[in-house]
């Protein structure tokens, strides 16, 4: 079983609660206007990585980085639900939490019956659904881009956050790599991105 992968980050503190490893899948058919990561749309790009390889990287993150969970985002995770649900199952067995983003609303997933969507849904502790809507920017809640996107606390794991979301700040991580390139992740308004990167 394989994941068409855009990027794997062994440790992030800006893509969900606490310290997490993060899996960005490659391929998204939703094409939201104003999407911040259109380079993840093409399902033929990215790298094909086996579930086994990715799982070993996640285990290494657990040992070396003391992560508490993993986050699936994209691209669109529910286009690769079988492989991600397998990773999610293994993660939960290891005591790691699972956070999954989707550009589909839950009702759409029910209607579309994407293969293995229920398996991925059922191994998820914190589920965020809905497409990005650039006219409804969310400046209050962490991790999401627009106010239409919904938080679903599917287990007790992060239940306490439900009433405190507006107190969790959005943050940004920027990596200056040895080869001179810069990588960033996190959710901040586009004007902040523009201000930060206009001289780079
Ligand atoms: S669902 Fe996410 S990755 Fe897909 S187009 Fe919308 S914002 Fe971009």
mmCIF file of C-alpha atoms and ligand atoms in Angstrom:
data_model
loop_
_atom_site.group_PDB
_atom_site.id
_atom_site.type_symbol
_atom_site.label_atom_id
_atom_site.label_comp_id
_atom_site.label_asym_id
_atom_site.label_seq_id
_atom_site.Cartn_x
_atom_site.Cartn_y
_atom_site.Cartn_z
ATOM 1 C CA UNK A 1 0.000 0.000 0.000
ATOM 2 C CA UNK A 2 1.315 3.448 -0.960
ATOM 3 C CA UNK A 3 0.788 7.125 -0.235
ATOM 4 C CA UNK A 4 1.261 9.702 -2.974
ATOM 5 C CA UNK A 5 3.154 12.084 -0.732
ATOM 6 C CA UNK A 6 3.708 15.814 -1.053
ATOM 7 C CA UNK A 7 5.752 16.290 2.112
ATOM 8 C CA UNK A 8 6.499 14.665 5.437
ATOM 9 C CA UNK A 9 7.597 16.699 8.435
ATOM 10 C CA UNK A 10 8.870 14.738 11.445
ATOM 11 C CA UNK A 11 8.001 17.536 13.859
ATOM 12 C CA UNK A 12 5.731 20.537 13.756
ATOM 13 C CA UNK A 13 3.996 22.546 16.459
ATOM 14 C CA UNK A 14 1.739 24.549 14.150
ATOM 15 C CA UNK A 15 -0.438 21.925 12.453
ATOM 16 C CA UNK A 16 -2.608 20.840 15.367
ATOM 17 C CA UNK A 17 -2.319 20.423 19.127
ATOM 18 C CA UNK A 18 1.117 19.838 20.626
ATOM 19 C CA UNK A 19 4.102 18.262 18.911
ATOM 20 C CA UNK A 20 3.104 16.363 15.778
ATOM 21 C CA UNK A 21 4.455 14.686 12.689
ATOM 22 C CA UNK A 22 2.690 15.886 9.578
ATOM 23 C CA UNK A 23 1.798 14.098 6.339
ATOM 24 C CA UNK A 24 0.829 16.266 3.362
ATOM 25 C CA UNK A 25 -0.632 14.062 0.649
ATOM 26 C CA UNK A 26 -0.357 14.947 -3.023
ATOM 27 C CA UNK A 27 -3.518 15.364 -5.093
ATOM 28 C CA UNK A 28 -6.670 17.400 -4.494
ATOM 29 C CA UNK A 29 -9.644 17.570 -6.888
ATOM 30 C CA UNK A 30 -11.487 20.270 -4.913
ATOM 31 C CA UNK A 31 -9.563 23.286 -6.243
ATOM 32 C CA UNK A 32 -10.762 25.945 -3.780
ATOM 33 C CA UNK A 33 -10.396 29.492 -5.044
ATOM 34 C CA UNK A 34 -7.466 31.052 -3.163
ATOM 35 C CA UNK A 35 -6.025 27.694 -2.042
ATOM 36 C CA UNK A 36 -2.637 28.320 -0.410
ATOM 37 C CA UNK A 37 -1.115 25.101 -1.743
ATOM 38 C CA UNK A 38 -2.204 24.651 -5.376
ATOM 39 C CA UNK A 39 1.029 22.763 -6.059
ATOM 40 C CA UNK A 40 -0.509 19.852 -4.111
ATOM 41 C CA UNK A 41 -3.439 19.512 -6.558
ATOM 42 C CA UNK A 42 -1.844 17.351 -9.248
ATOM 43 C CA UNK A 43 -2.112 13.695 -8.131
ATOM 44 C CA UNK A 44 0.701 12.702 -10.484
ATOM 45 C CA UNK A 45 3.273 14.869 -8.751
ATOM 46 C CA UNK A 46 4.875 14.191 -5.368
ATOM 47 C CA UNK A 47 6.521 10.929 -4.386
ATOM 48 C CA UNK A 48 5.074 7.450 -4.063
ATOM 49 C CA UNK A 49 5.990 6.192 -0.595
ATOM 50 C CA UNK A 50 4.979 2.896 0.981
ATOM 51 C CA UNK A 51 2.896 2.904 4.134
ATOM 52 C CA UNK A 52 5.663 0.884 5.735
ATOM 53 C CA UNK A 53 8.303 3.545 5.007
ATOM 54 C CA UNK A 54 6.089 6.359 6.217
ATOM 55 C CA UNK A 55 5.169 4.439 9.322
ATOM 56 C CA UNK A 56 8.835 3.916 10.167
ATOM 57 C CA UNK A 57 9.396 7.653 9.804
ATOM 58 C CA UNK A 58 6.487 8.335 12.150
ATOM 59 C CA UNK A 59 7.866 5.876 14.698
ATOM 60 C CA UNK A 60 11.235 7.589 14.465
ATOM 61 C CA UNK A 61 9.505 10.928 15.120
ATOM 62 C CA UNK A 62 7.888 9.439 18.169
ATOM 63 C CA UNK A 63 11.231 8.286 19.525
ATOM 64 C CA UNK A 64 13.348 11.278 18.578
ATOM 65 C CA UNK A 65 10.897 14.171 18.672
ATOM 66 C CA UNK A 66 8.484 12.970 21.324
ATOM 67 C CA UNK A 67 5.431 13.677 19.167
ATOM 68 C CA UNK A 68 1.964 13.195 20.611
ATOM 69 C CA UNK A 69 0.231 12.674 17.294
ATOM 70 C CA UNK A 70 0.126 12.907 13.530
ATOM 71 C CA UNK A 71 -1.737 15.256 11.228
ATOM 72 C CA UNK A 72 -3.004 14.369 7.755
ATOM 73 C CA UNK A 73 -3.573 17.226 5.358
ATOM 74 C CA UNK A 74 -3.028 17.978 1.743
ATOM 75 C CA UNK A 75 -3.893 17.833 -0.899
ATOM 76 C CA UNK A 76 -6.980 15.894 0.050
ATOM 77 C CA UNK A 77 -6.491 13.076 2.603
ATOM 78 C CA UNK A 78 -9.776 11.369 1.746
ATOM 79 C CA UNK A 79 -8.552 10.711 -1.799
ATOM 80 C CA UNK A 80 -6.045 8.339 -0.170
ATOM 81 C CA UNK A 81 -8.151 7.114 2.700
ATOM 82 C CA UNK A 82 -7.118 3.456 2.608
ATOM 83 C CA UNK A 83 -3.407 4.097 3.149
ATOM 84 C CA UNK A 84 -3.982 6.903 5.651
ATOM 85 C CA UNK A 85 -6.468 4.859 7.657
ATOM 86 C CA UNK A 86 -3.830 2.151 7.970
ATOM 87 C CA UNK A 87 -1.328 4.736 9.245
ATOM 88 C CA UNK A 88 -3.982 6.135 11.584
ATOM 89 C CA UNK A 89 -4.749 2.688 12.988
ATOM 90 C CA UNK A 90 -1.086 2.038 13.692
ATOM 91 C CA UNK A 91 -0.701 5.486 15.230
ATOM 92 C CA UNK A 92 -3.594 4.967 17.604
ATOM 93 C CA UNK A 93 -2.177 1.596 18.642
ATOM 94 C CA UNK A 94 1.035 3.452 19.557
ATOM 95 C CA UNK A 95 -0.926 5.965 21.631
ATOM 96 C CA UNK A 96 -0.557 8.756 19.053
ATOM 97 C CA UNK A 97 -3.487 11.028 18.278
ATOM 98 C CA UNK A 98 -4.740 11.528 14.718
ATOM 99 C CA UNK A 99 -5.895 14.822 13.256
ATOM 100 C CA UNK A 100 -7.313 14.822 9.724
ATOM 101 C CA UNK A 101 -8.241 17.727 7.469
ATOM 102 C CA UNK A 102 -10.610 17.486 4.532
ATOM 103 C CA UNK A 103 -11.824 19.922 1.904
ATOM 104 C CA UNK A 104 -15.006 17.827 1.790
ATOM 105 C CA UNK A 105 -17.711 18.321 4.392
ATOM 106 C CA UNK A 106 -18.601 15.163 6.293
ATOM 107 C CA UNK A 107 -22.007 15.113 4.552
ATOM 108 C CA UNK A 108 -20.251 15.113 1.181
ATOM 109 C CA UNK A 109 -18.048 12.222 2.241
ATOM 110 C CA UNK A 110 -21.197 10.292 3.185
ATOM 111 C CA UNK A 111 -22.758 11.093 -0.146
ATOM 112 C CA UNK A 112 -19.680 10.438 -2.264
ATOM 113 C CA UNK A 113 -18.788 7.208 -0.484
ATOM 114 C CA UNK A 114 -15.102 7.616 -1.246
ATOM 115 C CA UNK A 115 -13.387 4.247 -0.744
ATOM 116 C CA UNK A 116 -12.304 3.694 2.874
ATOM 117 C CA UNK A 117 -13.493 7.139 3.994
ATOM 118 C CA UNK A 118 -15.224 5.661 7.053
ATOM 119 C CA UNK A 119 -12.066 3.824 8.086
ATOM 120 C CA UNK A 120 -10.088 7.052 8.015
ATOM 121 C CA UNK A 121 -12.867 8.937 9.782
ATOM 122 C CA UNK A 122 -13.014 6.342 12.555
ATOM 123 C CA UNK A 123 -9.312 6.481 13.349
ATOM 124 C CA UNK A 124 -9.419 10.278 13.578
ATOM 125 C CA UNK A 125 -9.551 12.095 16.929
ATOM 126 C CA UNK A 126 -9.877 15.609 15.589
ATOM 127 C CA UNK A 127 -11.475 16.111 12.184
ATOM 128 C CA UNK A 128 -11.620 19.440 10.365
ATOM 129 C CA UNK A 129 -13.891 19.582 7.340
ATOM 130 C CA UNK A 130 -14.911 21.959 4.604
ATOM 131 C CA UNK A 131 -13.232 23.735 1.703
ATOM 132 C CA UNK A 132 -11.261 26.954 2.043
ATOM 133 C CA UNK A 133 -13.439 29.992 1.282
ATOM 134 C CA UNK A 134 -11.310 33.053 0.666
ATOM 135 C CA UNK A 135 -14.169 35.468 1.391
ATOM 136 C CA UNK A 136 -14.676 34.058 4.860
ATOM 137 C CA UNK A 137 -11.203 34.221 6.400
ATOM 138 C CA UNK A 138 -10.998 32.940 9.956
ATOM 139 C CA UNK A 139 -8.872 35.112 12.234
ATOM 140 C CA UNK A 140 -10.045 33.548 15.475
ATOM 141 C CA UNK A 141 -9.534 29.796 15.433
ATOM 142 C CA UNK A 142 -6.220 28.008 14.967
ATOM 143 C CA UNK A 143 -5.170 25.762 12.049
ATOM 144 C CA UNK A 144 -8.113 26.567 9.740
ATOM 145 C CA UNK A 145 -8.313 29.119 6.936
ATOM 146 C CA UNK A 146 -12.001 30.079 6.788
ATOM 147 C CA UNK A 147 -14.982 30.354 9.114
ATOM 148 C CA UNK A 148 -17.037 27.701 7.281
ATOM 149 C CA UNK A 149 -14.549 24.991 8.252
ATOM 150 C CA UNK A 150 -15.746 22.895 11.179
ATOM 151 C CA UNK A 151 -13.989 21.173 14.076
ATOM 152 C CA UNK A 152 -15.299 17.710 14.985
ATOM 153 C CA UNK A 153 -13.988 16.257 18.220
ATOM 154 C CA UNK A 154 -14.534 12.586 17.435
ATOM 155 C CA UNK A 155 -12.929 11.212 20.596
ATOM 156 C CA UNK A 156 -12.210 12.565 24.062
ATOM 157 C CA UNK A 157 -8.583 13.166 23.166
ATOM 158 C CA UNK A 158 -8.864 16.925 22.569
ATOM 159 C CA UNK A 159 -12.358 17.556 23.893
ATOM 160 C CA UNK A 160 -11.094 20.237 26.314
ATOM 161 C CA UNK A 161 -10.055 22.360 23.342
ATOM 162 C CA UNK A 162 -13.606 22.656 22.059
ATOM 163 C CA UNK A 163 -14.464 25.640 24.242
ATOM 164 C CA UNK A 164 -10.970 27.165 24.085
ATOM 165 C CA UNK A 165 -10.224 27.249 20.379
ATOM 166 C CA UNK A 166 -10.122 31.021 20.158
ATOM 167 C CA UNK A 167 -7.364 31.117 22.808
ATOM 168 C CA UNK A 168 -4.999 28.969 20.695
ATOM 169 C CA UNK A 169 -2.873 31.243 18.495
ATOM 170 C CA UNK A 170 -2.092 30.602 14.839
ATOM 171 C CA UNK A 171 1.618 30.224 14.303
ATOM 172 C CA UNK A 172 4.074 29.877 11.507
ATOM 173 C CA UNK A 173 7.221 27.770 11.160
ATOM 174 C CA UNK A 174 9.935 28.817 8.731
ATOM 175 C CA UNK A 175 12.857 26.578 7.785
ATOM 176 C CA UNK A 176 16.003 27.972 6.191
ATOM 177 C CA UNK A 177 17.564 24.947 4.580
ATOM 178 C CA UNK A 178 21.239 24.286 3.954
ATOM 179 C CA UNK A 179 20.709 24.361 0.174
ATOM 180 C CA UNK A 180 19.460 27.960 0.442
ATOM 181 C CA UNK A 181 15.757 27.201 0.028
ATOM 182 C CA UNK A 182 13.082 28.281 2.476
ATOM 183 C CA UNK A 183 10.119 26.202 3.565
ATOM 184 C CA UNK A 184 7.238 27.318 5.730
ATOM 185 C CA UNK A 185 4.082 25.893 7.197
ATOM 186 C CA UNK A 186 1.270 27.047 9.423
ATOM 187 C CA UNK A 187 -1.801 29.150 8.877
ATOM 188 C CA UNK A 188 -1.465 32.922 8.730
ATOM 189 C CA UNK A 189 -3.251 35.504 6.547
ATOM 190 C CA UNK A 190 -1.817 35.968 3.061
ATOM 191 C CA UNK A 191 -0.785 39.576 3.854
ATOM 192 C CA UNK A 192 1.542 38.178 6.549
ATOM 193 C CA UNK A 193 3.054 35.742 4.033
ATOM 194 C CA UNK A 194 3.558 38.539 1.546
ATOM 195 C CA UNK A 195 5.190 40.789 4.108
ATOM 196 C CA UNK A 196 7.513 38.023 5.294
ATOM 197 C CA UNK A 197 8.612 36.760 1.917
ATOM 198 C CA UNK A 198 8.665 39.840 -0.290
ATOM 199 C CA UNK A 199 12.418 40.301 0.127
ATOM 200 C CA UNK A 200 13.468 36.640 -0.024
HETATM 201 S S1 LIG B 1 -9.201 21.319 -0.146
HETATM 202 FE FE1 LIG B 1 -7.303 22.187 0.671
HETATM 203 S S2 LIG B 1 -5.691 21.574 -0.785
HETATM 204 FE FE2 LIG B 1 -7.670 21.222 -1.775
HETATM 205 S S3 LIG B 1 -7.983 23.092 -2.964
HETATM 206 FE FE3 LIG B 1 -9.045 23.359 -1.008
HETATM 207 S S4 LIG B 1 -7.553 24.393 0.316
HETATM 208 FE FE4 LIG B 1 -6.425 23.563 -1.429
#
